[in-house]
CSV table of C-alpha atoms (C1' of nucleotides) in Angstrom, one decimal:
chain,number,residue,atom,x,y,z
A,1,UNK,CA,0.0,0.0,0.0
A,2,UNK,CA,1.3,3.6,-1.0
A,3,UNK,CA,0.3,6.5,0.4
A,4,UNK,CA,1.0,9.7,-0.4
A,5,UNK,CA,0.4,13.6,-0.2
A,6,UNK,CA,1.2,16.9,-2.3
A,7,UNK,CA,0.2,20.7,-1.8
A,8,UNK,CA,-0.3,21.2,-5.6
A,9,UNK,CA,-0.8,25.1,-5.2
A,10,UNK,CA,-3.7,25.0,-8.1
A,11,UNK,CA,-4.8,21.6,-9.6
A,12,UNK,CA,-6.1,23.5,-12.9
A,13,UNK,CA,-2.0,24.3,-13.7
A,14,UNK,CA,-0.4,21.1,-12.0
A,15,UNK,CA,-3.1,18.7,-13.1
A,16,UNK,CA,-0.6,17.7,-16.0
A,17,UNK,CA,1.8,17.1,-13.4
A,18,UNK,CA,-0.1,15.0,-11.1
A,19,UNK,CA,-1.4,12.7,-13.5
A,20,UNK,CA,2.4,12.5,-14.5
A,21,UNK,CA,3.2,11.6,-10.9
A,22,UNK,CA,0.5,9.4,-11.0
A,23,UNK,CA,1.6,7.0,-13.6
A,24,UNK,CA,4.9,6.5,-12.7
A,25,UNK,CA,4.2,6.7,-8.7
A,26,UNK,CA,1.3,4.8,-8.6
A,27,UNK,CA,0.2,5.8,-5.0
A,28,UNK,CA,-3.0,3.9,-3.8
A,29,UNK,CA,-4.3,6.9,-2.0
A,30,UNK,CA,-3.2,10.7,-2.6
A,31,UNK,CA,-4.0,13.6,-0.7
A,32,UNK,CA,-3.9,17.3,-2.3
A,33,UNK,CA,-4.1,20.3,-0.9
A,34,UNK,CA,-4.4,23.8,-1.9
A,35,UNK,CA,-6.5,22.9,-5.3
A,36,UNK,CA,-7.9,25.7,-5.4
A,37,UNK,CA,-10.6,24.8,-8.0
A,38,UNK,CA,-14.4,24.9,-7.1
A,39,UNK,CA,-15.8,22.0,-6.9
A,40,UNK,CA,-18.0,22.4,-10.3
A,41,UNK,CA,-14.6,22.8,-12.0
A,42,UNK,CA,-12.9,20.0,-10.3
A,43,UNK,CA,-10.7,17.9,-13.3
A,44,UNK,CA,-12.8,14.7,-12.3
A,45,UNK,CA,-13.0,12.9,-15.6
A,46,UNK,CA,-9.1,13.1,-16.7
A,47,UNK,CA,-8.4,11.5,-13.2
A,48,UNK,CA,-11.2,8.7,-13.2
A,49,UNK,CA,-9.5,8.1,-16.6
A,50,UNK,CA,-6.2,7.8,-15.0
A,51,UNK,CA,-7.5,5.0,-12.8
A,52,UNK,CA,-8.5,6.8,-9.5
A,53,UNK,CA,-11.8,7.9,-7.8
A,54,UNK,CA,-11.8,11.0,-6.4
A,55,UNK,CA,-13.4,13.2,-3.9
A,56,UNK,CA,-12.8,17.0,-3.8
A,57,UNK,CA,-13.8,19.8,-1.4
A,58,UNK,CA,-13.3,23.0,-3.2
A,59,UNK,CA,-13.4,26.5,-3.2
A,60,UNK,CA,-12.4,29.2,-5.5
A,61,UNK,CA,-9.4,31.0,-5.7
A,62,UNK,CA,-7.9,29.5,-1.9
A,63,UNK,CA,-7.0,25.9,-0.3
A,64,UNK,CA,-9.2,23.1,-1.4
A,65,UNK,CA,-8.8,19.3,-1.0
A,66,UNK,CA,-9.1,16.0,-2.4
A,67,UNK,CA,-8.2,12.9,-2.2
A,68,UNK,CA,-7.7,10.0,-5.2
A,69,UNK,CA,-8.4,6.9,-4.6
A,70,UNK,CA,-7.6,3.1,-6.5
A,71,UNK,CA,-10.0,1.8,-4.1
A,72,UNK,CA,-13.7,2.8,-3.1
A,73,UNK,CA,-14.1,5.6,-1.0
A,74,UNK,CA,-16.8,5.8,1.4
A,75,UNK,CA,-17.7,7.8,4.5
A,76,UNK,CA,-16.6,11.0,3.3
A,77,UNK,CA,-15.9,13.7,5.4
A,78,UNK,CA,-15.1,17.5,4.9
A,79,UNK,CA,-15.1,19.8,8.5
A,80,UNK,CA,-14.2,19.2,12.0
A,81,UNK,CA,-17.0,18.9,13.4
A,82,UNK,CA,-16.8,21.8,16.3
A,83,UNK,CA,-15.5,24.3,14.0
A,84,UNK,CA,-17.9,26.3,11.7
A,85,UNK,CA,-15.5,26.9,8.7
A,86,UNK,CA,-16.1,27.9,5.1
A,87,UNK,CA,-12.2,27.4,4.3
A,88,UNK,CA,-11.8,24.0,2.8
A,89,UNK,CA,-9.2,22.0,4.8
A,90,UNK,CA,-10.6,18.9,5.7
A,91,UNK,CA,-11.2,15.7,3.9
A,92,UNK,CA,-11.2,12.2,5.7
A,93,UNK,CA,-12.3,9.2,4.0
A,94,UNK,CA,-12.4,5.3,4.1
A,95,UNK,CA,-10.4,3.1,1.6
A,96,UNK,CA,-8.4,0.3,0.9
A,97,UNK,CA,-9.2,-1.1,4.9
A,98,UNK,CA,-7.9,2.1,6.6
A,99,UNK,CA,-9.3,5.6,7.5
A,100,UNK,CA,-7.1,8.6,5.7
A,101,UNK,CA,-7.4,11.7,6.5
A,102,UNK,CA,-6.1,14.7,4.5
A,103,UNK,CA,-5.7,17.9,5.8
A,104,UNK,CA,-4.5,21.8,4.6
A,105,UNK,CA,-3.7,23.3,7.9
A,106,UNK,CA,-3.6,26.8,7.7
A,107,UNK,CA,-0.7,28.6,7.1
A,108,UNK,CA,-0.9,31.2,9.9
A,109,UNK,CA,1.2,34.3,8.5
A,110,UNK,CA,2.9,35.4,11.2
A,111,UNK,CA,3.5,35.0,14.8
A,112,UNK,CA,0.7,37.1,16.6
A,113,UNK,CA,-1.0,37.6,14.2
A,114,UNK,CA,-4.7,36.9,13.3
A,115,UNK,CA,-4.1,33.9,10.8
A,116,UNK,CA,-1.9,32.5,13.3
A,117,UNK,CA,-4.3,32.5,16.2
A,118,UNK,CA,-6.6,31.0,13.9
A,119,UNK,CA,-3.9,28.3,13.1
A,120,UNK,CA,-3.5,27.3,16.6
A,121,UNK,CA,-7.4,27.9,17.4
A,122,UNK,CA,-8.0,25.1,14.3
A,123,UNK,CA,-5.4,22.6,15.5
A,124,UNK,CA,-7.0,22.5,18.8
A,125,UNK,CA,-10.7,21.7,17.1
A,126,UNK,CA,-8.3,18.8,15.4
A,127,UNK,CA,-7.1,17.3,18.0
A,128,UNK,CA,-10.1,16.7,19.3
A,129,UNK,CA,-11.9,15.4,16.6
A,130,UNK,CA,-8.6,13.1,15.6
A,131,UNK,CA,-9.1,11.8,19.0
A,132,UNK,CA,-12.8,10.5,18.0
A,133,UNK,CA,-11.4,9.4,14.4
A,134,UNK,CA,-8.8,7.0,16.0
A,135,UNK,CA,-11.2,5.8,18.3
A,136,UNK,CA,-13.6,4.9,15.5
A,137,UNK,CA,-10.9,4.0,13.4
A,138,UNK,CA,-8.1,2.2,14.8
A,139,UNK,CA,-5.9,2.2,11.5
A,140,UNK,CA,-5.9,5.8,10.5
A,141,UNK,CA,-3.2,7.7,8.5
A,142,UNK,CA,-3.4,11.4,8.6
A,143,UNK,CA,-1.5,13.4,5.6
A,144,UNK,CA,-1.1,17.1,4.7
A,145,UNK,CA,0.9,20.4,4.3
A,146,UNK,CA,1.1,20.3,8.2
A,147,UNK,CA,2.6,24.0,7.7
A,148,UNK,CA,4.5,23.2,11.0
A,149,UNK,CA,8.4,21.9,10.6
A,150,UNK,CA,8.5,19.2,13.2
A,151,UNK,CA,11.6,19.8,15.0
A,152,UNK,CA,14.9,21.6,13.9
A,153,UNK,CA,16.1,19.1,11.7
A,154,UNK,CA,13.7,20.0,9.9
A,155,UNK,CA,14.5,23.2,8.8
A,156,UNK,CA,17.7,24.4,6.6
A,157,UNK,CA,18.0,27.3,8.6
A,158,UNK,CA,16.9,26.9,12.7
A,159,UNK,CA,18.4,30.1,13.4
A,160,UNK,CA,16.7,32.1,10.8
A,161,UNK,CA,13.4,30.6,11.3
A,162,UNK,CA,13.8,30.6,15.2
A,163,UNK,CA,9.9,31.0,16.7
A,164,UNK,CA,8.7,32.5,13.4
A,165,UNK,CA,5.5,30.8,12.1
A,166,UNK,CA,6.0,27.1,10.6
A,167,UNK,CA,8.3,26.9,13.6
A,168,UNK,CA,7.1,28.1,16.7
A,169,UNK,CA,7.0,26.9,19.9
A,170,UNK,CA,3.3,26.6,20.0
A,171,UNK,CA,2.7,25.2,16.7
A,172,UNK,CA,5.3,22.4,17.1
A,173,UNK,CA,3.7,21.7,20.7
A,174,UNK,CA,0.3,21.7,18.8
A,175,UNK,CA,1.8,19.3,16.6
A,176,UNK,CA,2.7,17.4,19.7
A,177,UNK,CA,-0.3,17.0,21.0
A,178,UNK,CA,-1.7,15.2,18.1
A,179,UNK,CA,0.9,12.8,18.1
A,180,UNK,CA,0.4,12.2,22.0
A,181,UNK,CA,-2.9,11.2,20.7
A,182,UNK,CA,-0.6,7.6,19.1
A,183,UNK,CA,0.6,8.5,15.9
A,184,UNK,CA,3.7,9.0,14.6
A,185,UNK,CA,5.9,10.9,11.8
A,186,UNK,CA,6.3,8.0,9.3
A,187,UNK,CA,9.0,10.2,8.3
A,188,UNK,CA,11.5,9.8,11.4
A,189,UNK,CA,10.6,5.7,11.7
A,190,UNK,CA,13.3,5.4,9.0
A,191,UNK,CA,16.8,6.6,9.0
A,192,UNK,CA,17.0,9.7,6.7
A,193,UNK,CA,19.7,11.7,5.4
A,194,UNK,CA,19.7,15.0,6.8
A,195,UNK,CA,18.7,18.2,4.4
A,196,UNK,CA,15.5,16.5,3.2
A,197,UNK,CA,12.7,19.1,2.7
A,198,UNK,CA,9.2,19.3,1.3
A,199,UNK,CA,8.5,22.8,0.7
A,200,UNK,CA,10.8,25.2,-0.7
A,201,UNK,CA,9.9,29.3,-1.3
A,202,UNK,CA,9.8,30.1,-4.9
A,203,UNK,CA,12.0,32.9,-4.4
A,204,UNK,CA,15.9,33.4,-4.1
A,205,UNK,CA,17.0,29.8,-6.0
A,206,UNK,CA,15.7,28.3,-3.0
A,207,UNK,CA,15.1,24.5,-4.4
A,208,UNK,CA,18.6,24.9,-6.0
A,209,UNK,CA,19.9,25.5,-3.0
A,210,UNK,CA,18.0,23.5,-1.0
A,211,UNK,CA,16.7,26.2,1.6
A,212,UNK,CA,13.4,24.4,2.7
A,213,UNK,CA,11.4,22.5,5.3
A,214,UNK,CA,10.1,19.6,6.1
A,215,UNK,CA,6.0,20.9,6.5
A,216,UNK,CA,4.6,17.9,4.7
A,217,UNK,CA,3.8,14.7,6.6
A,218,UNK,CA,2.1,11.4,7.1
A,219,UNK,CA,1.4,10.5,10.3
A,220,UNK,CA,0.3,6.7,11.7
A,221,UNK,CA,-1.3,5.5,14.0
A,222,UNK,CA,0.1,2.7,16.2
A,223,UNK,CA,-1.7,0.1,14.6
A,224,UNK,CA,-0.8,1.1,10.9
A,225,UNK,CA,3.3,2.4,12.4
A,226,UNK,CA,4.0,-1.1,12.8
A,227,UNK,CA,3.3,-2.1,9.2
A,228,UNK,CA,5.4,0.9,7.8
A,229,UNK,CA,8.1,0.0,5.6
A,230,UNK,CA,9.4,3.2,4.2
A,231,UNK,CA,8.3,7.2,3.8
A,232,UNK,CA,10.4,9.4,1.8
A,233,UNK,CA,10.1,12.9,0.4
A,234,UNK,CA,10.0,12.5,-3.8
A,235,UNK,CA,12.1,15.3,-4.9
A,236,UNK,CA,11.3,15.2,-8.8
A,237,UNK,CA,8.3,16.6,-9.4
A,238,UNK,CA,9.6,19.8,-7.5
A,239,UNK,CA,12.5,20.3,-10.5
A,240,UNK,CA,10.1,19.6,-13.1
A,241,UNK,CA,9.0,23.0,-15.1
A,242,UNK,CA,6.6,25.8,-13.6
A,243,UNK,CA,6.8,23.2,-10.5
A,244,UNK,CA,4.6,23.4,-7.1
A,245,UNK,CA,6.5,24.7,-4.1
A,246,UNK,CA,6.0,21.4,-2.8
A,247,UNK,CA,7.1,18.0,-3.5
A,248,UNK,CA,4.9,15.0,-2.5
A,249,UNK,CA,5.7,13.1,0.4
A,250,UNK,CA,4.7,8.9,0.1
A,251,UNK,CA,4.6,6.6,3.0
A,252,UNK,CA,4.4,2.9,2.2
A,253,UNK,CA,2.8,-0.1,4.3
A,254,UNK,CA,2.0,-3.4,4.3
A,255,UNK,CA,-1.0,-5.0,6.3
A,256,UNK,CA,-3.7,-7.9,6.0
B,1,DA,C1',20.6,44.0,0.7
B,2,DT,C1',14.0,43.9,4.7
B,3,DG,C1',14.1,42.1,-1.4
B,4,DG,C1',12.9,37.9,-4.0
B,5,DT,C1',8.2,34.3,-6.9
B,6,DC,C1',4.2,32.1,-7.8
B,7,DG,C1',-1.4,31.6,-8.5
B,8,DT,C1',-5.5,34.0,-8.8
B,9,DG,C1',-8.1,37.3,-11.2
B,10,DG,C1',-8.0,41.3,-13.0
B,11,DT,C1',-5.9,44.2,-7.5
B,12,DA,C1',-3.7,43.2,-4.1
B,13,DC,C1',-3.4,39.3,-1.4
B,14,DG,C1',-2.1,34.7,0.4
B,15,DA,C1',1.6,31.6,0.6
DNA sequence: ATGGTCGTGGTACGA
């Protein structure tokens, strides 16, 4: 089984490139974020035709998520359920045996600021609905542009990016907390060589020079960490021409 | 050096 997730930073120009990644990838389950495509413009038929179902939830111009699917999706989901929201962020499904969750957590600006108490005010509603999910769902995988770099070693830069957002103190303890509610950062189960990113700023050469972080992640719960066998950042599709900022992140597993 | 580059939509704004 291969998972995977991509902040695709509009589906109407990468669409090209994520059927692409499709073909030669082959994930069984992919997560985007930040389509940006209503859902009455969502590219459904070139992707069924690709082999995948799909589920969207969409809105113009901002975020957006979907997920694709080689197996049937049911018991869709698309807010948490104690946050009123019209920013689309949220989409959980069931497939292929397993709950997966995909998420576009907001980005949060800057430190103090609005968007950022927002941020930490969303991750709280998270956590607690996560909690419900894994209770209801034992084997659950939770993917997304977490827009929160784990730990230091995560970052090409720890001093410049010292407590500013993607970094902060109370965005890497919110981060935490959801994995004190049992999963883990498929990521870090395997040994990885250091300097691996997923996002890197369009500006200054930054993918050349590998100035990123590490914001994208699939976490695992306890019942589905134990059937990990590996989770790597593909690099490619980030070098390819008029690329995302992202690159997509896979986690692969094997269970009955 | 306080910038820089994208995507959207037709202008600033979000990332």
């Amino acid at each position: 089984m291969k998972l995977a997730s991509w902040n695709v930073n509009s589906l109407k120009v990468r669409l090209p490139q994520v059927l692409e990644w499709l073909k030669t990838a082959q994930p069984d389950l992919l997560g985007l974020q930040e389509t940006k495509v209503p859902d009455e413009h969502f590219p459904s038929e070139a992707l069924r035709a690709a082999g995948y179902e799909v589920v969207y939830s969409g809105q113009k111009t901002y975020n957006g998520v979907a997920v694709l699917s080689r197996w049937s999706i049911t018991e869709m989901l698309t807010e948490l359920p104690t946050l009123a929201d019209p920013q689309r962020r949220v989409l959980a499904v069931t497939a292929a045996g397993l709950r997966f969750i995909n998420l576009y957590v907001p980005n949060g600006q800057a430190v103090g600021s609005d968007k950022y108490a927002y941020k930490l005010d969303w991750l709280a509603h998270l956590r607690g609905w996560l909690a419900e999910e894994l209770e209801r769902w034992p084997r659950s995988i939770v993917v997304g542009d977490f827009n929160i770099a784990p730990q230091d070693q995560d970052v090409h830069d720890p001093q410049q990016w010292h407590e500013q957002v993607l970094c902060s103190t109370p965005e890497r303890e919110a981060l935490q907390a959801l994995l004190a509610l049992g999963f883990a950062d498929s990521f870090r189960q395997f040994p990885q060589e250091p300097g691996i990113f997923s996002w890197w700023d369009y500006r200054m050469n930054s993918f050349r020079r590998n100035r990123g972080l590490r914001i994208d992640l699939i976490l695992s719960s306890a019942a589905l960490t134990r059937t990990l066998t590996a989770s790597y950042v593909d690099r490619g599709p980030r070098g390819w021409p008029r690329p995302s900022d992202h690159a997509p992140v896979v986690a692969e597993l094997h269970f009955e």
